[in-house]
Amino acid sequence: MLLAEARAEIVRHARRLRPDGLVVGTAGNLSVRVGELLAVTPSGVDYDELTPELIGVHRMDGTAVEAELPPSSELPFHLAAYRAEGAAAVVHTHSVAATAVACLDGLSQLPPVHYYTAMFGGPLRIAPYETYGSAELAAGVEAALAGGRRGCLLANHGAVTVAGSLAAAYGLAQQLEWMCDVYLRTRAAGLPRALDAVQLEQATAKLAGYGRSQPGS
């Protein structure tokens, strides 16, 4: 079986999506890139019934190599997301807080109310609404991730995170949901105070050494 390890890893993380509150039903999707191939969740399969054999393997042009079922309808934006620097895994969620922020009128990005914004390479942009599975949505995701961003929101839809491993991309999806929840609570209580560019640069420098030479906070 091609990409057996990646396919098994996708199943493990997919089964966490609902318990972790990142999706409902069969919403959301995951993929991992290995060289010029990627493994991606199939369309419409209950996560509890997912097995490594049902995770499809496709080329980077989207053609199937080893796939029993049709891939996620969002395969086009997964392929687009892999054009982001260093991306080797993509996580797409419909988590409540992130989706709620993505539905707010007038926002072009998630305001940087917490220094965790630095984990994402800067403020998270909100890609304009486009029909799911469309080439237009894929183009919007690619633009929103440009410049080293590791995540974005999709207007009236959900969220996307990318990283060098599936575990890291999944962790970013959880952090993004937390940040969106903090923003919504702050906005409900008063006027959110956003960090400026200098403060984010300082946080970026600190986080770069987190877990190695810098103490946590």
Short mmCIF file of C-alpha atoms in Angstrom, two decimals:
data_model
loop_
_atom_site.label_atom_id
_atom_site.label_comp_id
_atom_site.label_asym_id
_atom_site.label_seq_id
_atom_site.Cartn_x
_atom_site.Cartn_y
_atom_site.Cartn_z
CA MET A 1 0.00 0.00 0.00
CA LEU A 2 1.43 3.34 -1.05
CA LEU A 3 2.10 5.92 1.69
CA ALA A 4 0.94 3.48 4.36
CA GLU A 5 2.36 5.51 7.25
CA ALA A 6 0.82 8.78 6.04
CA ARG A 7 -2.55 7.13 5.47
CA ALA A 8 -2.56 5.62 8.95
CA GLU A 9 -1.61 8.98 10.46
CA ILE A 10 -4.49 10.68 8.64
CA VAL A 11 -6.94 8.14 10.06
CA ARG A 12 -5.64 8.73 13.60
CA HIS A 13 -6.08 12.49 13.33
CA ALA A 14 -9.39 12.28 11.45
CA ARG A 15 -10.90 10.30 14.32
CA ARG A 16 -10.00 13.15 16.67
CA LEU A 17 -11.76 15.85 14.64
CA ARG A 18 -15.25 15.42 16.12
CA PRO A 19 -14.21 14.76 19.74
CA ASP A 20 -11.93 17.82 19.57
CA GLY A 21 -14.82 19.96 18.32
CA LEU A 22 -13.21 20.81 15.00
CA VAL A 23 -15.97 19.42 12.74
CA VAL A 24 -19.50 18.05 12.76
CA GLY A 25 -20.59 15.01 10.73
CA THR A 26 -18.21 14.30 7.89
CA ALA A 27 -17.16 17.93 7.41
CA GLY A 28 -13.49 18.85 7.14
CA ASN A 29 -10.63 17.02 5.51
CA LEU A 30 -6.94 16.18 5.96
CA SER A 31 -4.03 15.50 3.67
CA VAL A 32 -0.31 14.74 3.83
CA ARG A 33 2.21 15.27 1.04
CA VAL A 34 5.10 12.86 0.50
CA GLY A 35 7.26 13.88 -2.44
CA GLU A 36 5.08 14.21 -5.52
CA LEU A 37 2.19 12.25 -4.01
CA LEU A 38 -0.39 13.16 -1.40
CA ALA A 39 -2.74 11.13 0.77
CA VAL A 40 -6.14 12.73 1.36
CA THR A 41 -9.38 11.85 3.11
CA PRO A 42 -12.20 10.60 0.85
CA SER A 43 -15.49 12.41 0.38
CA GLY A 44 -18.39 11.74 2.73
CA VAL A 45 -17.02 8.84 4.78
CA ASP A 46 -17.83 8.75 8.50
CA TYR A 47 -14.59 9.24 10.41
CA ASP A 48 -15.35 6.30 12.70
CA GLU A 49 -15.46 4.04 9.65
CA LEU A 50 -12.32 5.40 8.02
CA THR A 51 -9.42 3.00 7.45
CA PRO A 52 -5.98 3.58 5.89
CA GLU A 53 -7.10 1.70 2.77
CA LEU A 54 -9.87 4.27 2.22
CA ILE A 55 -7.43 7.19 2.27
CA GLY A 56 -6.70 7.94 -1.38
CA VAL A 57 -3.30 8.61 -2.89
CA HIS A 58 -3.12 11.19 -5.67
CA ARG A 59 -0.53 12.96 -7.76
CA MET A 60 0.04 16.68 -7.34
CA ASP A 61 -2.13 17.33 -10.39
CA GLY A 62 -5.03 15.61 -8.61
CA THR A 63 -5.08 12.37 -10.59
CA ALA A 64 -5.65 9.20 -8.60
CA VAL A 65 -2.82 6.71 -8.09
CA GLU A 66 -4.34 4.43 -5.48
CA ALA A 67 -7.84 5.43 -4.40
CA GLU A 68 -10.94 3.31 -3.81
CA LEU A 69 -13.19 6.35 -3.34
CA PRO A 70 -13.48 9.89 -4.69
CA PRO A 71 -11.24 12.33 -2.81
CA SER A 72 -12.47 15.16 -0.64
CA SER A 73 -14.28 17.79 -2.68
CA GLU A 74 -11.71 20.24 -1.34
CA LEU A 75 -8.77 18.50 -3.03
CA PRO A 76 -8.26 21.59 -5.27
CA PHE A 77 -7.44 23.84 -2.33
CA HIS A 78 -5.28 21.18 -0.71
CA LEU A 79 -3.22 21.14 -3.90
CA ALA A 80 -3.10 24.94 -3.87
CA ALA A 81 -2.08 25.00 -0.20
CA TYR A 82 0.92 22.80 -0.95
CA ARG A 83 2.37 25.65 -2.93
CA ALA A 84 2.86 27.42 0.42
CA GLU A 85 6.46 27.32 1.61
CA GLY A 86 7.22 24.29 3.77
CA ALA A 87 3.71 22.82 3.62
CA ALA A 88 3.63 19.04 3.98
CA ALA A 89 0.21 18.65 5.60
CA VAL A 90 -3.15 20.44 5.35
CA VAL A 91 -6.00 20.44 7.87
CA HIS A 92 -9.42 21.89 7.01
CA THR A 93 -11.98 22.34 9.78
CA HIS A 94 -15.45 23.76 10.40
CA SER A 95 -14.85 24.53 14.08
CA VAL A 96 -17.45 26.82 15.64
CA ALA A 97 -15.42 29.87 16.68
CA ALA A 98 -13.27 29.94 13.55
CA THR A 99 -16.33 29.61 11.33
CA ALA A 100 -18.16 32.31 13.30
CA VAL A 101 -15.28 34.76 12.81
CA ALA A 102 -15.20 33.84 9.11
CA CYS A 103 -18.89 34.84 8.92
CA LEU A 104 -18.39 38.35 10.36
CA ASP A 105 -18.99 41.11 7.84
CA GLY A 106 -16.22 43.62 7.21
CA LEU A 107 -13.25 41.54 8.40
CA SER A 108 -10.36 40.82 6.05
CA GLN A 109 -8.29 39.09 8.72
CA LEU A 110 -8.49 37.80 12.28
CA PRO A 111 -7.31 40.75 14.37
CA PRO A 112 -4.07 39.86 16.20
CA VAL A 113 -5.45 40.03 19.73
CA HIS A 114 -3.05 37.37 21.03
CA TYR A 115 0.64 36.77 20.46
CA TYR A 116 -0.12 33.25 19.20
CA THR A 117 -0.76 35.06 15.92
CA ALA A 118 3.01 34.83 15.48
CA MET A 119 2.70 31.03 15.18
CA PHE A 120 0.95 31.59 11.87
CA GLY A 121 3.50 33.92 10.31
CA GLY A 122 1.32 36.98 10.91
CA PRO A 123 -2.38 37.89 11.05
CA LEU A 124 -4.61 35.24 9.54
CA ARG A 125 -6.30 36.45 6.37
CA ILE A 126 -9.89 35.62 5.48
CA ALA A 127 -10.22 34.27 1.94
CA PRO A 128 -13.32 35.62 0.15
CA TYR A 129 -16.31 33.31 -0.04
CA GLU A 130 -16.37 30.94 -3.00
CA THR A 131 -18.31 27.72 -3.58
CA TYR A 132 -16.72 24.76 -1.87
CA GLY A 133 -14.59 22.57 -4.12
CA SER A 134 -14.18 25.32 -6.71
CA ALA A 135 -11.04 26.55 -8.44
CA GLU A 136 -11.92 30.02 -7.17
CA LEU A 137 -11.81 28.83 -3.57
CA ALA A 138 -8.47 27.13 -4.22
CA ALA A 139 -7.08 30.40 -5.59
CA GLY A 140 -8.37 32.26 -2.54
CA VAL A 141 -6.68 29.81 -0.17
CA GLU A 142 -3.40 30.09 -2.04
CA ALA A 143 -3.53 33.90 -1.86
CA ALA A 144 -4.46 33.87 1.84
CA LEU A 145 -1.47 31.63 2.65
CA ALA A 146 0.99 33.70 0.61
CA GLY A 147 3.96 35.23 2.36
CA GLY A 148 4.59 32.41 4.79
CA ARG A 149 1.20 32.23 6.50
CA ARG A 150 0.45 28.88 8.13
CA GLY A 151 -3.30 29.28 8.25
CA CYS A 152 -6.29 31.23 7.05
CA LEU A 153 -10.04 31.50 7.44
CA LEU A 154 -12.52 30.89 4.63
CA ALA A 155 -15.38 33.38 4.59
CA ASN A 156 -18.71 31.77 5.57
CA HIS A 157 -17.04 28.37 5.56
CA GLY A 158 -14.26 27.38 7.98
CA ALA A 159 -10.49 27.32 8.43
CA VAL A 160 -7.31 25.89 6.91
CA THR A 161 -3.92 25.30 8.52
CA VAL A 162 -0.69 24.03 6.97
CA ALA A 163 2.61 22.85 8.44
CA GLY A 164 5.55 20.54 7.92
CA SER A 165 3.74 17.63 9.55
CA LEU A 166 0.15 16.57 10.14
CA ALA A 167 0.60 16.75 13.90
CA ALA A 168 1.80 20.35 13.61
CA ALA A 169 -0.99 21.39 11.23
CA TYR A 170 -3.56 19.77 13.51
CA GLY A 171 -2.13 21.60 16.51
CA LEU A 172 -2.36 24.88 14.61
CA ALA A 173 -6.04 24.16 13.86
CA GLN A 174 -6.64 23.82 17.59
CA GLN A 175 -4.71 27.01 18.34
CA LEU A 176 -6.64 28.87 15.65
CA GLU A 177 -9.96 27.78 17.13
CA TRP A 178 -8.81 29.01 20.56
CA MET A 179 -7.68 32.36 19.12
CA CYS A 180 -11.01 32.85 17.36
CA ASP A 181 -12.88 32.03 20.57
CA VAL A 182 -10.79 34.60 22.49
CA TYR A 183 -11.48 37.20 19.80
CA LEU A 184 -15.24 36.58 19.84
CA ARG A 185 -15.38 36.75 23.65
CA THR A 186 -13.32 39.95 23.66
CA ARG A 187 -15.47 41.52 20.98
CA ALA A 188 -18.61 40.65 22.93
CA ALA A 189 -17.20 42.23 26.10
CA GLY A 190 -15.72 45.37 24.57
CA LEU A 191 -13.27 46.69 21.98
CA PRO A 192 -10.53 44.17 21.16
CA ARG A 193 -6.99 45.50 21.53
CA ALA A 194 -4.79 44.31 18.68
CA LEU A 195 -1.03 43.84 18.86
CA ASP A 196 1.09 45.99 16.55
CA ALA A 197 3.73 44.81 14.06
CA VAL A 198 6.63 45.33 16.48
CA GLN A 199 4.92 43.33 19.22
CA LEU A 200 4.24 40.48 16.78
CA GLU A 201 7.85 40.51 15.60
CA GLN A 202 9.02 40.23 19.22
CA ALA A 203 6.63 37.32 19.80
CA THR A 204 7.86 35.64 16.62
CA ALA A 205 11.45 35.85 17.85
CA LYS A 206 10.50 34.38 21.24
CA LEU A 207 8.44 31.57 19.75
CA ALA A 208 11.25 30.63 17.36
CA GLY A 209 13.20 29.36 20.34
CA TYR A 210 10.30 27.91 22.29
CA GLY A 211 11.00 24.41 23.52
CA ARG A 212 14.72 24.72 22.82
CA SER A 213 16.41 27.72 24.42
CA GLN A 214 13.51 29.90 25.57
CA PRO A 215 11.28 29.29 28.58
CA GLY A 216 7.57 28.85 27.97
CA SER A 217 4.87 31.19 29.25
#
